[in-house]
Short mmCIF file of C-alpha atoms and ligand atoms in Angstrom, two decimals:
data_model
loop_
_atom_site.label_atom_id
_atom_site.label_comp_id
_atom_site.label_asym_id
_atom_site.label_seq_id
_atom_site.Cartn_x
_atom_site.Cartn_y
_atom_site.Cartn_z
CA MET A 1 6.45 13.74 -6.62
CA SER A 2 5.26 13.86 -3.01
CA GLN A 3 5.52 10.82 -0.89
CA LEU A 4 2.39 8.62 -0.34
CA ILE A 5 1.61 7.24 3.18
CA ALA A 6 -0.99 4.51 2.74
CA GLY A 7 -2.74 2.72 5.72
CA ASN A 8 -3.87 -0.88 5.28
CA TRP A 9 -6.48 -1.74 7.89
CA LYS A 10 -6.70 -5.35 6.73
CA MET A 11 -9.75 -7.12 8.31
CA ASN A 12 -9.99 -4.59 11.16
CA GLY A 13 -12.64 -2.14 11.89
CA VAL A 14 -16.34 -1.65 12.24
CA ALA A 15 -18.27 1.65 12.38
CA ALA A 16 -16.69 2.71 15.65
CA ALA A 17 -13.29 2.94 13.94
CA LEU A 18 -14.45 5.66 11.67
CA SER A 19 -13.50 7.99 14.58
CA GLU A 20 -9.87 7.33 13.82
CA ILE A 21 -10.32 8.60 10.24
CA ASP A 22 -12.30 11.56 11.60
CA ALA A 23 -9.49 12.39 14.15
CA LEU A 24 -6.83 12.02 11.41
CA ALA A 25 -8.71 14.21 9.07
CA VAL A 26 -9.20 16.95 11.69
CA SER A 27 -5.40 16.95 12.46
CA LEU A 28 -4.83 17.26 8.72
CA THR A 29 -7.24 20.07 8.23
CA ASP A 30 -5.61 22.07 10.91
CA ARG A 31 -2.15 21.39 9.41
CA PRO A 32 -2.17 19.74 5.98
CA ALA A 33 0.26 16.87 5.31
CA ALA A 34 3.40 17.35 3.06
CA CYS A 35 2.44 14.03 1.41
CA ASP A 36 -0.53 12.20 -0.03
CA VAL A 37 -2.54 10.24 2.60
CA LEU A 38 -4.57 7.14 1.88
CA VAL A 39 -6.45 4.84 4.12
CA CYS A 40 -7.60 1.49 2.99
CA PRO A 41 -10.24 0.33 5.53
CA PRO A 42 -12.44 -2.78 4.90
CA ALA A 43 -14.64 -2.35 1.94
CA THR A 44 -17.72 -2.11 4.21
CA LEU A 45 -16.43 1.18 5.60
CA ILE A 46 -15.23 3.10 2.50
CA GLU A 47 -18.44 4.85 1.87
CA ARG A 48 -18.95 5.92 5.34
CA ALA A 49 -15.27 6.89 5.73
CA SER A 50 -15.81 9.21 2.75
CA HIS A 51 -18.09 11.22 4.94
CA VAL A 52 -15.47 11.96 7.46
CA SER A 53 -12.31 12.12 5.43
CA ARG A 54 -12.77 15.86 4.69
CA ASN A 55 -10.95 15.63 1.30
CA ARG A 56 -7.58 15.27 3.29
CA ILE A 57 -7.63 11.54 3.11
CA ALA A 58 -8.02 9.51 0.03
CA LEU A 59 -9.74 6.06 0.45
CA GLY A 60 -8.84 2.70 -1.02
CA GLY A 61 -9.77 -0.88 -1.25
CA GLN A 62 -7.50 -3.84 -0.10
CA ASP A 63 -8.20 -6.06 -3.06
CA CYS A 64 -10.63 -6.22 -6.10
CA HIS A 65 -11.82 -8.89 -8.50
CA ALA A 66 -10.52 -8.54 -12.05
CA GLU A 67 -13.99 -8.63 -13.57
CA ILE A 68 -16.56 -5.76 -13.50
CA SER A 69 -19.45 -7.96 -12.28
CA GLY A 70 -20.64 -11.46 -12.41
CA ALA A 71 -21.09 -14.75 -10.50
CA PHE A 72 -18.16 -14.28 -8.06
CA THR A 73 -19.80 -14.63 -4.62
CA GLY A 74 -18.09 -12.56 -2.02
CA ASP A 75 -15.95 -10.63 -4.32
CA VAL A 76 -15.85 -6.90 -4.89
CA SER A 77 -15.04 -5.23 -8.17
CA ALA A 78 -12.79 -2.28 -8.80
CA GLU A 79 -15.88 -0.37 -10.08
CA MET A 80 -17.64 -1.04 -6.86
CA LEU A 81 -14.82 0.30 -4.84
CA ARG A 82 -14.82 3.39 -7.01
CA ASP A 83 -18.52 3.65 -6.50
CA ALA A 84 -18.05 3.54 -2.74
CA GLY A 85 -15.53 6.38 -2.88
CA ALA A 86 -12.25 4.76 -3.40
CA THR A 87 -9.43 6.24 -5.57
CA ALA A 88 -7.00 3.49 -5.19
CA VAL A 89 -6.77 -0.30 -4.38
CA ILE A 90 -4.03 -2.50 -3.04
CA VAL A 91 -3.48 -5.62 -5.25
CA GLY A 92 -1.18 -8.56 -4.71
CA HIS A 93 -0.68 -8.07 -0.93
CA SER A 94 1.40 -11.02 0.32
CA GLU A 95 -1.61 -12.12 2.55
CA ARG A 96 -3.68 -12.41 -0.76
CA ARG A 97 -0.84 -14.19 -2.42
CA GLN A 98 -0.42 -16.62 0.62
CA TYR A 99 -4.03 -17.18 1.70
CA HIS A 100 -5.85 -16.92 -1.60
CA GLY A 101 -3.18 -18.42 -3.90
CA GLU A 102 -2.98 -15.22 -6.00
CA THR A 103 -0.38 -15.59 -8.76
CA ASP A 104 1.57 -12.84 -10.53
CA ALA A 105 -0.94 -13.12 -13.46
CA VAL A 106 -3.95 -12.75 -11.13
CA VAL A 107 -2.31 -9.61 -9.60
CA ALA A 108 -1.62 -8.17 -13.09
CA ALA A 109 -5.32 -8.66 -14.00
CA LYS A 110 -6.43 -6.99 -10.81
CA ALA A 111 -4.13 -4.01 -11.54
CA LYS A 112 -5.67 -3.64 -15.02
CA ALA A 113 -9.09 -3.82 -13.41
CA ALA A 114 -8.08 -1.00 -11.09
CA TRP A 115 -7.00 1.04 -14.09
CA ARG A 116 -10.27 0.37 -15.91
CA ALA A 117 -12.12 1.69 -12.98
CA GLY A 118 -10.04 4.79 -12.74
CA LEU A 119 -8.21 3.62 -9.49
CA THR A 120 -4.58 3.82 -8.67
CA ALA A 121 -3.24 0.23 -8.22
CA ILE A 122 -0.81 -0.21 -5.43
CA ILE A 123 0.94 -3.47 -6.49
CA CYS A 124 2.61 -5.35 -3.67
CA ILE A 125 5.77 -7.56 -4.11
CA GLY A 126 8.38 -8.90 -1.58
CA GLU A 127 10.46 -11.85 -0.74
CA THR A 128 10.02 -14.34 2.06
CA GLU A 129 12.64 -14.68 4.84
CA ALA A 130 13.97 -18.02 3.29
CA GLU A 131 14.27 -16.25 -0.08
CA ARG A 132 16.27 -13.41 1.47
CA ASP A 133 18.42 -15.78 3.45
CA SER A 134 19.30 -17.73 0.34
CA GLY A 135 20.22 -14.57 -1.57
CA LYS A 136 17.23 -14.64 -3.90
CA ALA A 137 15.45 -11.45 -2.75
CA ASN A 138 16.51 -9.40 -5.89
CA ASP A 139 15.57 -12.22 -8.29
CA ILE A 140 12.30 -12.87 -6.62
CA CYS A 141 11.24 -9.15 -6.72
CA LYS A 142 12.26 -8.73 -10.24
CA SER A 143 10.24 -11.73 -11.27
CA GLN A 144 7.20 -10.58 -9.30
CA LEU A 145 7.48 -7.08 -10.95
CA ALA A 146 7.75 -8.69 -14.46
CA GLY A 147 4.65 -10.81 -13.83
CA SER A 148 2.51 -8.38 -11.64
CA VAL A 149 3.01 -4.96 -13.35
CA PRO A 150 1.08 -4.78 -16.56
CA ASP A 151 2.31 -2.83 -19.51
CA GLY A 152 0.97 0.75 -19.34
CA ALA A 153 1.87 1.31 -15.69
CA THR A 154 2.54 5.07 -15.10
CA SER A 155 3.06 7.22 -12.08
CA ALA A 156 -0.62 8.32 -12.48
CA ASN A 157 -2.05 4.83 -12.27
CA THR A 158 0.39 2.75 -10.21
CA ALA A 159 2.58 2.59 -7.16
CA ILE A 160 4.68 -0.38 -6.15
CA ALA A 161 4.81 -1.45 -2.66
CA TYR A 162 7.90 -3.34 -1.53
CA GLU A 163 6.89 -5.45 1.39
CA PRO A 164 9.32 -8.15 2.60
CA VAL A 165 6.92 -10.98 3.81
CA TRP A 166 9.03 -11.54 6.92
CA ALA A 167 8.78 -7.82 7.97
CA ILE A 168 4.98 -7.65 7.84
CA GLY A 169 3.39 -7.60 11.32
CA THR A 170 6.60 -8.92 12.98
CA GLY A 171 8.30 -5.79 14.22
CA LYS A 172 11.36 -6.81 12.09
CA THR A 173 12.44 -4.57 9.24
CA PRO A 174 15.38 -4.73 6.81
CA THR A 175 18.33 -2.37 7.56
CA SER A 176 18.13 1.04 5.89
CA GLU A 177 20.94 -0.16 3.47
CA GLU A 178 18.79 -3.17 2.45
CA ILE A 179 15.70 -1.02 1.88
CA ALA A 180 17.73 1.46 -0.19
CA GLN A 181 19.33 -1.38 -2.11
CA MET A 182 15.99 -3.08 -3.01
CA HIS A 183 14.29 0.18 -3.92
CA ALA A 184 17.10 1.02 -6.38
CA HIS A 185 16.79 -2.55 -7.79
CA ILE A 186 13.01 -2.10 -8.09
CA LYS A 187 13.43 1.33 -9.72
CA ALA A 188 15.67 -0.19 -12.38
CA HIS A 189 12.91 -2.66 -13.37
CA ILE A 190 9.78 -0.45 -13.55
CA PRO A 191 8.70 2.54 -15.79
CA ALA A 192 10.28 5.79 -14.67
CA GLY A 193 8.56 7.93 -11.97
CA LEU A 194 6.42 5.28 -10.17
CA ARG A 195 6.38 5.77 -6.43
CA ILE A 196 7.84 2.85 -4.60
CA LEU A 197 6.52 2.49 -1.15
CA TYR A 198 8.23 0.49 1.63
CA GLY A 199 5.92 -1.71 3.87
CA GLY A 200 6.65 -3.92 6.78
CA SER A 201 6.61 -2.82 10.42
CA VAL A 202 6.66 0.83 9.68
CA LYS A 203 6.11 2.52 13.03
CA PRO A 204 6.30 6.05 14.47
CA ALA A 205 9.77 5.13 15.83
CA ASN A 206 11.27 4.24 12.45
CA ALA A 207 9.28 6.33 10.02
CA VAL A 208 11.69 9.23 9.80
CA GLU A 209 14.68 7.04 9.01
CA ILE A 210 12.79 4.93 6.38
CA LEU A 211 11.12 7.77 4.66
CA ALA A 212 14.39 9.72 4.29
CA LEU A 213 15.91 6.84 2.22
CA ALA A 214 16.69 7.43 -1.47
CA ASP A 215 13.96 5.97 -3.82
CA VAL A 216 11.52 5.51 -0.98
CA GLY A 217 8.31 7.14 -2.34
CA GLY A 218 6.27 6.49 0.73
CA ALA A 219 5.11 3.83 3.08
CA LEU A 220 2.39 1.14 3.31
CA VAL A 221 1.44 0.78 6.96
CA GLY A 222 -0.54 -1.99 8.48
CA GLY A 223 -0.79 -2.18 12.24
CA ALA A 224 0.36 1.34 12.93
CA SER A 225 -2.39 2.80 10.64
CA LEU A 226 -5.10 1.74 12.97
CA LYS A 227 -4.63 4.54 15.47
CA ALA A 228 -5.00 8.05 14.20
CA SER A 229 -2.07 9.25 16.53
CA ASP A 230 0.40 6.64 15.34
CA PHE A 231 -0.52 7.09 11.68
CA LEU A 232 -0.34 10.89 11.96
CA THR A 233 3.18 10.62 13.32
CA ILE A 234 4.13 8.61 10.29
CA VAL A 235 2.50 10.99 8.00
CA ARG A 236 4.36 13.88 9.66
CA ALA A 237 7.61 11.94 8.98
CA CYS A 238 7.36 12.10 5.22
CA ARG A 239 9.91 14.16 3.39
CA LYS A 240 8.85 17.77 2.78
CA SER A 241 9.89 17.68 -0.88
CA SER A 242 10.90 14.90 -3.09
C1 PEP B 1 0.90 -4.54 5.62
O1 PEP B 1 -0.06 -5.04 5.96
O2 PEP B 1 0.92 -4.11 4.41
C2 PEP B 1 1.96 -4.08 6.54
C3 PEP B 1 3.00 -3.52 6.19
O3 PEP B 1 1.66 -4.42 7.82
P1 PEP B 1 2.60 -3.92 9.14
O4 PEP B 1 2.91 -2.52 8.96
O5 PEP B 1 1.74 -4.26 10.33
O6 PEP B 1 3.89 -4.68 9.18
#
């Protein structure tokens, strides 16, 4: 399966930022990517982004509620994301787990909601720095997988994003050996064929090395996805065949 390069804009971007998606789409129209490309802008921009993505860039949400509709002020359902033009949604990002108290069970319910709406769920897991320093990274990730990935996950409806919390937005990354080791560990605990993305300070300068690693099925990119030129460099770093 080809690699997936996914951009997570987090809470960044108003209408002016659509020019970045437009510029990326123009570049990919001139020379298509060897991988799947997904951008997850704020939910408010998904529908407008769909007008400039030129079918070269898939669009996704950054979170969804588990229910279809109801009295959940401020929340957005997976069906609403789909209606706006999304084909995927990130669930269980560490910022959701940390700032919104999302448990593995909540993340699993959101992944099921994504499937119900016909979206691919990108389920995030990853250890904190303290957990890695105390030798617990493997156990933490295994436990998060067991709790967050519902039965029924397939390569068609789910990708896993391994995002060490201490690497997100910090400029720090695990070594290549550590990434390869953890991806092999994750692979052993999920259904066959699911893409396992690496996320955490992926930049134009380290993308080639990370994306060449065994069992790395793509990247989830935060800061470096905001500028089309940086993101394009990462997209161009994907493996040609995998
Ligand atoms: C992320 O937000 O998922 C992420 C990986 O961020 P960054 O690339 O900025 O570390």
